[in-house]
Tab-separated table of C-alpha atoms in Angstrom:
chain	number	residue	atom	x	y	z
R	1	MET	CA	0.636	13.980	14.613
R	2	ASN	CA	1.386	16.165	17.674
R	3	THR	CA	2.496	19.822	17.756
R	4	LYS	CA	6.220	19.042	18.048
R	5	GLU	CA	6.108	16.769	14.988
R	6	LEU	CA	4.251	19.445	13.030
R	7	ILE	CA	6.874	22.060	13.957
R	8	THR	CA	9.700	19.800	12.731
R	9	LYS	CA	7.914	19.453	9.374
R	10	ILE	CA	7.810	23.224	8.760
R	11	PRO	CA	11.378	23.481	7.274
R	12	GLU	CA	10.462	20.708	4.804
R	13	LEU	CA	7.509	22.655	3.401
R	14	ASN	CA	7.920	24.288	0.005
R	15	SER	CA	6.398	27.731	0.391
R	16	TYR	CA	7.018	28.769	-3.232
R	17	LYS	CA	4.416	28.643	-5.960
R	18	ARG	CA	5.679	28.209	-9.489
R	19	PHE	CA	3.849	29.756	-12.432
R	20	GLY	CA	4.034	29.819	-16.196
R	21	ARG	CA	2.044	31.165	-19.147
R	22	VAL	CA	0.262	29.398	-21.997
R	23	LYS	CA	2.049	30.178	-25.261
R	24	ARG	CA	0.372	27.909	-27.776
R	25	VAL	CA	-2.352	25.268	-28.144
R	26	VAL	CA	-1.957	22.711	-30.950
R	27	GLY	CA	-4.635	20.046	-31.216
R	28	LEU	CA	-4.768	18.288	-27.835
R	29	MET	CA	-1.496	19.790	-26.626
R	30	ILE	CA	-0.974	22.923	-24.541
R	31	GLU	CA	2.486	24.511	-24.676
R	32	SER	CA	3.477	26.612	-21.675
R	33	GLN	CA	6.494	28.763	-20.834
R	34	GLY	CA	7.102	27.282	-17.358
R	35	PRO	CA	6.371	26.415	-14.612
R	36	GLU	CA	9.239	24.308	-13.245
R	37	SER	CA	7.791	20.767	-13.171
R	38	ALA	CA	8.417	17.093	-13.882
R	39	ILE	CA	6.731	14.481	-16.075
R	40	GLY	CA	3.423	13.436	-14.488
R	41	ASP	CA	2.995	16.600	-12.392
R	42	VAL	CA	-0.475	18.143	-12.254
R	43	CYS	CA	-0.760	21.823	-13.172
R	44	LYS	CA	-3.680	24.225	-12.748
R	45	ILE	CA	-4.522	26.465	-15.702
R	46	HIS	CA	-6.376	29.601	-14.572
R	47	ILE	CA	-8.886	30.876	-17.121
R	48	ARG	CA	-11.270	33.798	-17.112
R	49	LYS	CA	-14.853	32.889	-17.903
R	50	GLY	CA	-17.342	35.735	-18.128
R	51	LYS	CA	-18.605	37.373	-14.968
R	52	SER	CA	-18.000	34.238	-12.920
R	53	GLY	CA	-14.345	35.227	-12.651
R	54	SER	CA	-11.416	32.821	-12.719
R	55	GLN	CA	-11.846	29.057	-13.127
R	56	ILE	CA	-9.314	26.245	-13.051
R	57	ILE	CA	-8.634	23.497	-15.583
R	58	LYS	CA	-6.331	20.705	-14.428
R	59	ALA	CA	-3.701	19.403	-16.828
R	60	GLU	CA	-0.769	17.014	-16.651
R	61	VAL	CA	2.816	17.438	-17.799
R	62	VAL	CA	3.404	14.868	-20.554
R	63	GLY	CA	6.647	16.127	-22.075
R	64	PHE	CA	9.026	18.981	-22.850
R	65	GLN	CA	10.131	20.611	-26.093
R	66	HIS	CA	13.063	23.013	-25.965
R	67	ASP	CA	12.066	25.394	-23.145
R	68	MET	CA	8.335	24.617	-23.394
R	69	VAL	CA	6.304	22.455	-20.998
R	70	LEU	CA	3.833	20.196	-22.846
R	71	LEU	CA	0.529	19.740	-21.024
R	72	MET	CA	-2.593	17.698	-21.680
R	73	PRO	CA	-5.850	18.684	-19.951
R	74	TYR	CA	-8.212	16.485	-17.949
R	75	SER	CA	-11.160	18.371	-19.497
R	76	THR	CA	-11.925	20.435	-22.611
R	77	ILE	CA	-9.493	23.118	-23.761
R	78	SER	CA	-12.046	25.467	-25.352
R	79	ASP	CA	-11.592	28.259	-22.765
R	80	ILE	CA	-7.778	28.276	-22.670
R	81	ALA	CA	-6.179	31.334	-24.292
R	82	PRO	CA	-2.607	32.554	-24.875
R	83	GLY	CA	-1.300	34.070	-21.664
R	84	SER	CA	-3.478	31.943	-19.345
R	85	LEU	CA	-1.723	31.463	-16.010
R	86	VAL	CA	-0.317	27.966	-15.369
R	87	GLU	CA	0.307	27.031	-11.732
R	88	GLY	CA	2.551	24.064	-10.908
R	89	THR	CA	1.533	21.860	-7.982
R	90	GLY	CA	4.714	19.775	-7.878
R	91	GLU	CA	2.639	16.624	-7.310
R	92	ALA	CA	1.321	13.776	-9.414
R	93	LEU	CA	-2.408	13.015	-9.553
R	94	LYS	CA	-3.872	11.745	-6.284
R	95	VAL	CA	-7.334	10.368	-5.543
R	96	LYS	CA	-9.336	9.758	-2.376
R	97	ILE	CA	-9.801	6.098	-1.434
R	98	GLY	CA	-11.694	4.264	1.296
R	99	LYS	CA	-14.515	1.848	2.097
R	100	GLY	CA	-16.981	4.734	1.936
R	101	LEU	CA	-16.693	4.592	-1.879
R	102	ILE	CA	-18.247	1.106	-2.145
R	103	GLY	CA	-21.429	1.330	-4.227
R	104	SER	CA	-20.266	4.559	-5.949
R	105	VAL	CA	-19.698	5.436	-9.600
R	106	LEU	CA	-16.639	7.688	-10.014
R	107	ASP	CA	-14.858	9.546	-12.790
R	108	SER	CA	-11.155	9.154	-13.588
R	109	LEU	CA	-10.181	11.711	-10.932
R	110	GLY	CA	-12.087	9.864	-8.201
R	111	ASN	CA	-15.068	12.258	-8.073
R	112	PRO	CA	-18.662	10.896	-7.888
R	113	LEU	CA	-20.304	11.028	-11.324
R	114	ASP	CA	-23.676	11.967	-9.828
R	115	GLY	CA	-22.221	15.230	-8.509
R	116	SER	CA	-22.501	14.290	-4.837
R	117	ASP	CA	-19.784	14.987	-2.271
R	118	LEU	CA	-17.174	12.404	-1.372
R	119	PRO	CA	-17.801	10.682	1.978
R	120	LYS	CA	-15.609	11.619	4.920
R	121	GLY	CA	-12.817	9.442	6.288
R	122	LEU	CA	-11.087	8.753	2.963
R	123	SER	CA	-7.321	8.632	2.540
R	124	SER	CA	-5.326	10.091	-0.364
R	125	THR	CA	-3.102	8.021	-2.651
R	126	SER	CA	-1.222	8.455	-5.924
R	127	VAL	CA	-2.603	6.718	-9.008
R	128	GLU	CA	0.945	5.948	-10.200
R	129	ASN	CA	2.426	3.101	-8.161
R	130	MET	CA	5.111	0.538	-8.840
R	131	PRO	CA	4.248	-3.160	-9.289
R	132	PRO	CA	5.075	-5.415	-6.297
R	133	ASN	CA	8.604	-6.812	-6.141
R	134	PRO	CA	8.567	-10.206	-7.910
R	135	LEU	CA	10.201	-11.902	-4.923
R	136	THR	CA	7.499	-10.635	-2.524
R	137	ARG	CA	4.642	-12.054	-4.590
R	138	PRO	CA	3.221	-15.248	-3.042
R	139	THR	CA	2.511	-18.015	-5.549
R	140	ILE	CA	-1.110	-18.488	-6.612
R	141	SER	CA	-2.417	-21.677	-5.017
R	142	GLU	CA	-6.103	-21.108	-4.242
R	143	PRO	CA	-8.904	-21.151	-6.857
R	144	LEU	CA	-11.393	-18.287	-7.011
R	145	GLU	CA	-15.051	-18.966	-7.741
R	146	VAL	CA	-16.404	-16.646	-10.441
R	147	GLY	CA	-19.849	-18.234	-10.787
R	148	VAL	CA	-19.569	-18.924	-14.542
R	149	ARG	CA	-19.672	-22.672	-15.151
R	150	ALA	CA	-17.494	-22.709	-18.273
R	151	ILE	CA	-14.741	-20.744	-16.495
R	152	ASP	CA	-14.910	-22.445	-13.094
R	153	THR	CA	-14.611	-25.907	-14.663
R	154	MET	CA	-12.674	-25.629	-17.940
R	155	LEU	CA	-10.597	-22.482	-17.235
R	156	THR	CA	-10.188	-22.437	-13.465
R	157	ILE	CA	-8.967	-19.055	-12.174
R	158	GLY	CA	-6.801	-18.543	-9.067
R	159	LYS	CA	-6.839	-15.697	-6.552
R	160	GLY	CA	-4.396	-13.143	-7.935
R	161	GLN	CA	-4.462	-14.382	-11.546
R	162	ARG	CA	-4.691	-11.909	-14.449
R	163	VAL	CA	-6.786	-12.970	-17.432
R	164	GLY	CA	-7.705	-11.363	-20.748
R	165	ILE	CA	-11.167	-11.633	-22.307
R	166	PHE	CA	-10.600	-11.358	-26.060
R	167	ALA	CA	-13.523	-10.578	-28.356
R	168	GLY	CA	-14.817	-8.441	-31.193
R	169	SER	CA	-17.561	-5.915	-30.601
R	170	GLY	CA	-21.026	-7.168	-29.627
R	171	VAL	CA	-20.063	-10.720	-28.600
R	172	GLY	CA	-20.972	-10.406	-24.913
R	173	LYS	CA	-17.951	-9.033	-23.015
R	174	SER	CA	-19.957	-6.663	-20.811
R	175	THR	CA	-22.573	-9.329	-20.082
R	176	LEU	CA	-19.869	-11.799	-19.022
R	177	LEU	CA	-18.241	-9.173	-16.766
R	178	GLY	CA	-21.637	-8.483	-15.177
R	179	MET	CA	-22.114	-12.204	-14.477
R	180	ILE	CA	-18.691	-12.440	-12.850
R	181	ALA	CA	-19.285	-9.296	-10.750
R	182	ARG	CA	-22.606	-10.620	-9.425
R	183	ASN	CA	-21.535	-14.215	-8.797
R	184	THR	CA	-17.880	-14.054	-7.736
R	185	LYS	CA	-16.756	-14.878	-4.194
R	186	ALA	CA	-14.220	-12.008	-4.183
R	187	ASP	CA	-14.531	-9.494	-1.333
R	188	ILE	CA	-14.995	-6.438	-3.568
R	189	ASN	CA	-15.244	-5.594	-7.283
R	190	ILE	CA	-13.449	-2.659	-8.903
R	191	ILE	CA	-14.887	-2.086	-12.386
R	192	ALA	CA	-13.260	0.287	-14.903
R	193	LEU	CA	-15.328	1.240	-17.957
R	194	ILE	CA	-12.801	2.891	-20.267
R	195	GLY	CA	-13.825	4.483	-23.560
R	196	GLU	CA	-17.406	3.213	-23.320
R	197	ARG	CA	-20.330	4.925	-25.025
R	198	GLY	CA	-22.127	7.168	-22.552
R	199	ARG	CA	-25.328	5.162	-23.027
R	200	GLU	CA	-23.623	1.911	-22.093
R	201	VAL	CA	-22.404	3.032	-18.653
R	202	ARG	CA	-25.865	3.228	-17.104
R	203	GLU	CA	-27.010	0.132	-19.007
R	204	PHE	CA	-24.091	-1.863	-17.600
R	205	ILE	CA	-24.737	-0.657	-14.042
R	206	GLU	CA	-28.497	-1.290	-14.119
R	207	ARG	CA	-28.800	-4.356	-16.386
R	208	ASP	CA	-25.539	-6.274	-16.269
R	209	LEU	CA	-24.298	-5.366	-12.779
R	210	GLY	CA	-27.621	-4.791	-11.002
R	211	PRO	CA	-28.193	-3.551	-7.435
R	212	GLU	CA	-26.726	-6.780	-6.022
R	213	GLY	CA	-23.444	-6.334	-7.893
R	214	LEU	CA	-23.200	-2.561	-7.329
R	215	SER	CA	-23.587	-2.965	-3.556
R	216	ARG	CA	-20.143	-4.638	-3.440
R	217	SER	CA	-18.469	-2.712	-6.259
R	218	ILE	CA	-16.814	0.583	-7.125
R	219	VAL	CA	-17.251	1.657	-10.771
R	220	ILE	CA	-14.845	4.060	-12.519
R	221	ALA	CA	-16.202	5.382	-15.830
R	222	ALA	CA	-14.321	7.344	-18.515
R	223	THR	CA	-16.526	7.630	-21.598
R	224	SER	CA	-15.294	7.887	-25.187
R	225	ASP	CA	-16.021	11.622	-25.423
R	226	GLN	CA	-13.539	12.468	-22.651
R	227	PRO	CA	-9.937	13.535	-23.373
R	228	ALA	CA	-7.368	10.802	-23.941
R	229	LEU	CA	-5.648	11.534	-20.638
R	230	MET	CA	-8.890	10.964	-18.692
R	231	ARG	CA	-9.304	7.551	-20.330
R	232	ILE	CA	-5.739	6.590	-19.384
R	233	LYS	CA	-6.135	7.881	-15.829
R	234	GLY	CA	-9.393	5.923	-15.472
R	235	ALA	CA	-7.409	2.690	-15.807
R	236	PHE	CA	-4.694	3.843	-13.385
R	237	THR	CA	-7.228	5.155	-10.834
R	238	ALA	CA	-9.135	1.844	-10.862
R	239	THR	CA	-5.869	-0.057	-10.361
R	240	ALA	CA	-4.845	2.253	-7.475
R	241	ILE	CA	-8.211	1.682	-5.752
R	242	ALA	CA	-7.813	-2.087	-6.195
R	243	GLU	CA	-4.302	-1.864	-4.698
R	244	TYR	CA	-5.674	-0.018	-1.655
R	245	PHE	CA	-8.168	-2.784	-0.883
R	246	ARG	CA	-5.549	-5.484	-1.577
R	247	ASP	CA	-3.342	-3.841	1.040
R	248	GLN	CA	-6.268	-4.138	3.488
R	249	GLY	CA	-5.906	-7.934	3.139
R	250	MET	CA	-8.869	-8.393	0.768
R	251	ASN	CA	-9.334	-10.601	-2.274
R	252	VAL	CA	-10.145	-7.966	-4.912
R	253	MET	CA	-11.718	-8.518	-8.345
R	254	LEU	CA	-10.620	-5.892	-10.899
R	255	MET	CA	-12.488	-5.797	-14.215
R	256	MET	CA	-11.382	-3.410	-16.967
R	257	ASP	CA	-13.338	-2.880	-20.179
R	258	SER	CA	-11.276	-2.369	-22.182
R	259	VAL	CA	-7.483	-2.285	-22.142
R	260	THR	CA	-7.537	-1.721	-25.937
R	261	ARG	CA	-9.126	1.704	-25.440
R	262	VAL	CA	-6.433	2.550	-22.875
R	263	ALA	CA	-3.849	1.725	-25.546
R	264	MET	CA	-5.697	3.859	-28.112
R	265	ALA	CA	-5.774	6.784	-25.675
R	266	GLN	CA	-2.021	6.432	-25.058
R	267	ARG	CA	-1.493	6.386	-28.828
R	268	GLU	CA	-3.315	9.748	-29.029
R	269	VAL	CA	-1.070	11.200	-26.330
R	270	GLY	CA	2.101	9.762	-27.895
R	271	LEU	CA	1.317	11.111	-31.365
R	272	ALA	CA	0.444	14.541	-29.921
R	273	VAL	CA	3.794	14.672	-28.063
R	274	GLY	CA	5.645	13.776	-31.262
R	275	GLU	CA	6.416	10.062	-30.877
R	276	PRO	CA	6.901	8.171	-34.150
R	277	PRO	CA	4.105	5.720	-34.992
R	278	ALA	CA	5.265	2.092	-34.966
R	279	THR	CA	3.192	-1.093	-35.338
R	280	LYS	CA	-0.218	-0.234	-36.880
R	281	GLY	CA	0.165	3.370	-35.769
R	282	TYR	CA	0.740	2.544	-32.086
R	283	THR	CA	3.596	4.513	-30.560
R	284	PRO	CA	6.410	2.935	-28.485
R	285	SER	CA	4.934	4.356	-25.255
R	286	VAL	CA	1.834	2.163	-25.736
R	287	PHE	CA	3.923	-1.000	-25.428
R	288	ALA	CA	5.702	0.488	-22.397
R	289	ILE	CA	2.520	1.465	-20.544
R	290	LEU	CA	0.751	-1.906	-20.911
R	291	PRO	CA	3.102	-4.014	-18.732
R	292	LYS	CA	3.408	-1.078	-16.315
R	293	LEU	CA	-0.379	-1.163	-15.849
R	294	LEU	CA	-1.032	-4.914	-16.014
R	295	GLU	CA	1.833	-5.955	-13.703
R	296	ARG	CA	0.442	-3.867	-10.823
R	297	THR	CA	-2.311	-6.412	-10.225
R	298	GLY	CA	-1.843	-9.924	-8.857
R	299	THR	CA	-0.692	-11.009	-5.412
R	300	ASN	CA	1.346	-9.343	-2.714
R	301	HIS	CA	2.093	-10.335	0.897
R	302	LEU	CA	-1.158	-8.713	2.111
R	303	GLY	CA	-3.893	-9.711	-0.354
R	304	THR	CA	-4.753	-10.430	-3.984
R	305	ILE	CA	-6.101	-8.670	-7.069
R	306	THR	CA	-7.664	-11.063	-9.559
R	307	ALA	CA	-7.979	-9.120	-12.809
R	308	PHE	CA	-10.088	-9.555	-15.943
R	309	TYR	CA	-9.094	-7.279	-18.830
R	310	THR	CA	-11.228	-7.186	-21.953
R	311	VAL	CA	-9.351	-6.798	-25.229
R	312	LEU	CA	-11.108	-5.682	-28.413
R	313	VAL	CA	-9.751	-7.608	-31.371
R	314	ASP	CA	-10.237	-5.671	-34.616
R	315	GLY	CA	-11.864	-7.891	-37.216
R	316	ASP	CA	-11.602	-10.807	-34.728
R	317	ASP	CA	-7.838	-10.851	-35.442
R	318	MET	CA	-6.155	-12.373	-32.381
R	319	ASN	CA	-2.704	-11.393	-33.681
R	320	GLU	CA	-3.247	-7.619	-33.852
R	321	PRO	CA	-0.617	-5.707	-31.787
R	322	ILE	CA	-2.537	-4.975	-28.568
R	323	ALA	CA	-4.102	-8.448	-28.365
R	324	ASP	CA	-0.728	-10.084	-28.981
R	325	THR	CA	1.068	-7.920	-26.390
R	326	THR	CA	-1.519	-8.375	-23.622
R	327	ARG	CA	-1.755	-12.119	-24.247
R	328	GLY	CA	1.987	-12.356	-23.642
R	329	ILE	CA	1.762	-10.449	-20.330
R	330	LEU	CA	-1.330	-12.039	-18.775
R	331	ASP	CA	-1.767	-15.419	-17.061
R	332	GLY	CA	-4.406	-16.738	-19.421
R	333	HIS	CA	-6.935	-15.734	-22.051
R	334	ILE	CA	-10.649	-16.339	-22.593
R	335	VAL	CA	-11.712	-16.020	-26.229
R	336	LEU	CA	-15.307	-15.095	-27.063
R	337	ASP	CA	-16.236	-16.396	-30.503
R	338	ARG	CA	-18.728	-14.663	-32.795
R	339	GLU	CA	-19.723	-17.950	-34.463
R	340	ILE	CA	-20.572	-19.468	-31.070
R	341	ALA	CA	-22.618	-16.369	-30.181
R	342	ASN	CA	-24.437	-16.554	-33.535
R	343	ARG	CA	-25.738	-20.032	-32.704
R	344	GLY	CA	-27.186	-18.762	-29.420
R	345	GLN	CA	-24.632	-20.147	-26.956
R	346	TYR	CA	-23.903	-17.705	-24.128
R	347	PRO	CA	-21.411	-17.030	-22.705
R	348	ALA	CA	-19.835	-17.466	-26.156
R	349	ILE	CA	-16.525	-18.866	-24.829
R	350	ASN	CA	-14.423	-20.846	-27.291
R	351	ILE	CA	-12.974	-23.434	-24.903
R	352	LEU	CA	-10.439	-24.756	-27.411
R	353	LYS	CA	-8.896	-21.326	-28.038
R	354	SER	CA	-8.921	-20.314	-24.351
R	355	VAL	CA	-6.449	-21.248	-21.649
R	356	SER	CA	-5.809	-20.659	-17.951
R	357	ARG	CA	-2.077	-20.981	-17.368
R	358	LEU	CA	-2.596	-21.860	-13.701
R	359	MET	CA	-5.372	-24.448	-13.975
R	360	ASN	CA	-2.968	-27.397	-13.702
R	361	HIS	CA	-1.730	-26.049	-10.353
R	362	LEU	CA	-5.200	-25.236	-8.991
R	363	ALA	CA	-7.483	-28.105	-10.022
R	364	GLU	CA	-7.594	-31.574	-8.452
R	365	ASN	CA	-6.796	-34.640	-10.547
R	366	GLY	CA	-10.412	-35.756	-11.109
R	367	HIS	CA	-11.367	-32.252	-12.191
R	368	LYS	CA	-8.405	-31.966	-14.604
R	369	GLU	CA	-9.031	-35.396	-16.152
R	370	SER	CA	-12.692	-34.585	-16.769
R	371	ALA	CA	-11.870	-31.173	-18.265
R	372	ASN	CA	-9.246	-32.735	-20.570
R	373	LYS	CA	-11.730	-35.343	-21.751
R	374	ILE	CA	-14.319	-32.691	-22.621
R	375	ARG	CA	-11.652	-30.672	-24.461
R	376	ASN	CA	-10.618	-33.760	-26.483
R	377	LEU	CA	-14.235	-34.498	-27.386
R	378	LEU	CA	-14.817	-30.889	-28.499
R	379	SER	CA	-11.605	-30.949	-30.551
R	380	THR	CA	-12.532	-34.230	-32.225
R	381	TYR	CA	-16.010	-32.959	-33.101
R	382	GLU	CA	-14.668	-29.653	-34.464
R	383	LYS	CA	-12.168	-31.410	-36.751
R	384	SER	CA	-14.896	-33.634	-38.187
R	385	GLU	CA	-17.754	-31.100	-38.125
R	386	ASP	CA	-17.843	-30.472	-41.869
R	387	LEU	CA	-18.039	-34.213	-42.643
R	388	ILE	CA	-20.764	-34.692	-40.022
R	389	ASN	CA	-22.860	-31.736	-41.251
R	390	ILE	CA	-22.891	-32.826	-44.909
R	391	GLY	CA	-23.630	-36.440	-43.957
R	392	ALA	CA	-20.333	-37.796	-45.297
R	393	TYR	CA	-19.397	-39.460	-42.014
R	394	LYS	CA	-20.715	-43.008	-41.460
R	395	LYS	CA	-21.375	-44.121	-37.923
R	396	GLY	CA	-18.890	-46.763	-36.731
R	397	THR	CA	-15.994	-45.512	-38.863
R	398	SER	CA	-14.213	-43.969	-35.866
R	399	PRO	CA	-15.021	-44.711	-32.190
R	400	GLU	CA	-13.592	-41.313	-31.188
R	401	ILE	CA	-15.869	-39.390	-33.575
R	402	ASP	CA	-18.858	-41.527	-32.546
R	403	GLU	CA	-18.230	-40.646	-28.907
R	404	ALA	CA	-17.802	-36.939	-29.766
R	405	ILE	CA	-21.123	-36.908	-31.656
R	406	LEU	CA	-22.835	-38.597	-28.702
R	407	TYR	CA	-21.460	-36.144	-26.140
R	408	PHE	CA	-21.697	-32.930	-28.201
R	409	PRO	CA	-25.298	-31.866	-27.361
R	410	SER	CA	-24.675	-32.428	-23.625
R	411	ILE	CA	-21.400	-30.451	-23.768
R	412	LEU	CA	-23.137	-27.497	-25.445
R	413	SER	CA	-25.892	-27.596	-22.834
R	414	PHE	CA	-23.263	-27.697	-20.063
R	415	LEU	CA	-21.352	-24.681	-21.417
R	416	LYS	CA	-24.504	-22.545	-21.738
R	417	GLN	CA	-25.555	-20.460	-18.762
R	418	GLY	CA	-28.225	-17.830	-18.269
R	419	THR	CA	-27.038	-14.367	-17.286
R	420	HIS	CA	-28.995	-14.584	-14.018
R	421	GLU	CA	-28.301	-18.263	-13.314
R	422	PRO	CA	-25.828	-18.415	-10.404
R	423	ILE	CA	-24.064	-21.702	-9.710
R	424	SER	CA	-21.315	-22.557	-7.229
R	425	GLN	CA	-17.929	-23.866	-8.335
R	426	LYS	CA	-18.474	-27.068	-6.368
R	427	GLN	CA	-21.735	-27.787	-8.224
R	428	SER	CA	-20.108	-26.941	-11.557
R	429	ILE	CA	-17.212	-29.360	-10.988
R	430	GLU	CA	-19.614	-32.146	-9.924
R	431	GLN	CA	-21.629	-31.574	-13.119
R	432	LEU	CA	-18.410	-31.652	-15.199
R	433	ILE	CA	-17.309	-34.975	-13.692
R	434	ASN	CA	-20.788	-36.476	-14.242
R	435	LEU	CA	-20.763	-35.263	-17.844
R	436	ALA	CA	-17.330	-36.764	-18.517
R	437	ASN	CA	-18.217	-40.098	-16.921
R	438	LYS	CA	-21.830	-40.563	-18.005
R	439	GLY	CA	-22.420	-38.288	-20.971
R	440	GLY	CA	-24.893	-36.118	-19.042
R	441	PHE	CA	-25.041	-33.791	-16.062
C-alpha cells in the first residue's frame, strides 16, 4: 500500500477508545457497565497484579442484560475485581495463519503452546467465517485415500466429505485419527484436540501422530481445564486455519476430537448467559452452533476440507442429542463398537452400522459389488451368530449361512489393521475384490 492510499484511509480510522467498568462477577460471567460493543467483540480487562503493574485478560462479549455487557474470559477470572477497567477493541477474535505454522502445536488463540514466538510472514484472519455458498460448492467426485483399509474399501471417503466417528470412551478414536493423519494423501492435516485431558495431548502427538504425522500437521489443543470459551474457540480456530489452506488450493484434512465437548462448552456458556435448558440440558444455542461450525468445511471453488469429527456417545447411545444432530448434518458416520474392540479387532469399526453417503458416487462397480457382498456376508453371520455359537445350526441348512461361516474369519482378518501398518487404497481395493471372489486376500 503506497503513501497516497494510506492517507485516504486516515478518515476511516476510529481514533476513539471505548471503556467500561466491571460491576459484578457471577460464576463464569463478568458483568460490565460498558463499553459500547457487539456480540463476539473482544474486550481487554485491565487488572492490577502486585508490583508487576497492570496486566490484561482478554474476554469476549457473549450477551447483554439491561444496560450490562456480559463477558466471558479466555483465561481465569481470579484476578478480576469490581471496578476493573474494560477496554473495547471493536473487533472479533483474529488469529495469525500461514505455512510457517506447519509442525506447530497452538492454543485456541493461535499462540504456540511451547511459549515460542510465532514465525514471521503470517497473515491475520477472523475465526468466525460464513460457510461457502451452496451453489459455489463443487460436487464431490474424487476419492481420498486415508490409509485405513476398512474405510478405504467399505466406507470410501471423497475429497471434501464430512464424516463423524461415533464411539464411547476408550474404544480407539484417537488411535484411528492418528492412523489417518499419518497415512492420508491429503496435503495438510489440521487437528483440533478439544476438551482433552492434559496428559493425552502429548501422548497423542508423540504416540498416535508421531514425528511423521506432525511434520505435515498443525495441532490446536484446548484442554478440559480451560474456560468454556477457549474450548469453543479451539474448534473455530482450527476450522479457520483449515479454510485458509483450502483457499490456497490444497486438499486439507481436518480432524476434531471431539465435537461433543464443543457442544458441552457451548452449553456452559448458554446456561451462564441465562438460556433455558432444552433436550438433556443442552441449550438452544448448542443446536444453532453445530451446523454453523460443521457446514464451514467441505468443498469450495479453490480447494477441499475433508473433515473427521469424533462424537462421544454417552453410554454408547447413538440417539443421544448431540450424536443425533451431528449425524443428520454430516455426510456419513463411522461407528466404533466396544464389543468389537473387546475381541481385539482394531480399528473397532462396526461396518454394518457405518455408512459413507458418497461411496456409491465415488467407487467403481467392481469395488461396490465386492463391498456389498462382504456387507451381506457380515449381516448374515451376525443374524445367525447366536445359533452358530451354541451349536444349534447344522451345516447345510442354509447355503447363505454356510458361506458366511466360511468367509467370516477372512473378513475379520481383512478388517484388522495394525496402527503402524500403512497400506494404499489401490492395494486395499485389490484385497477386497480377491476376498469377495475367492474367500481370501
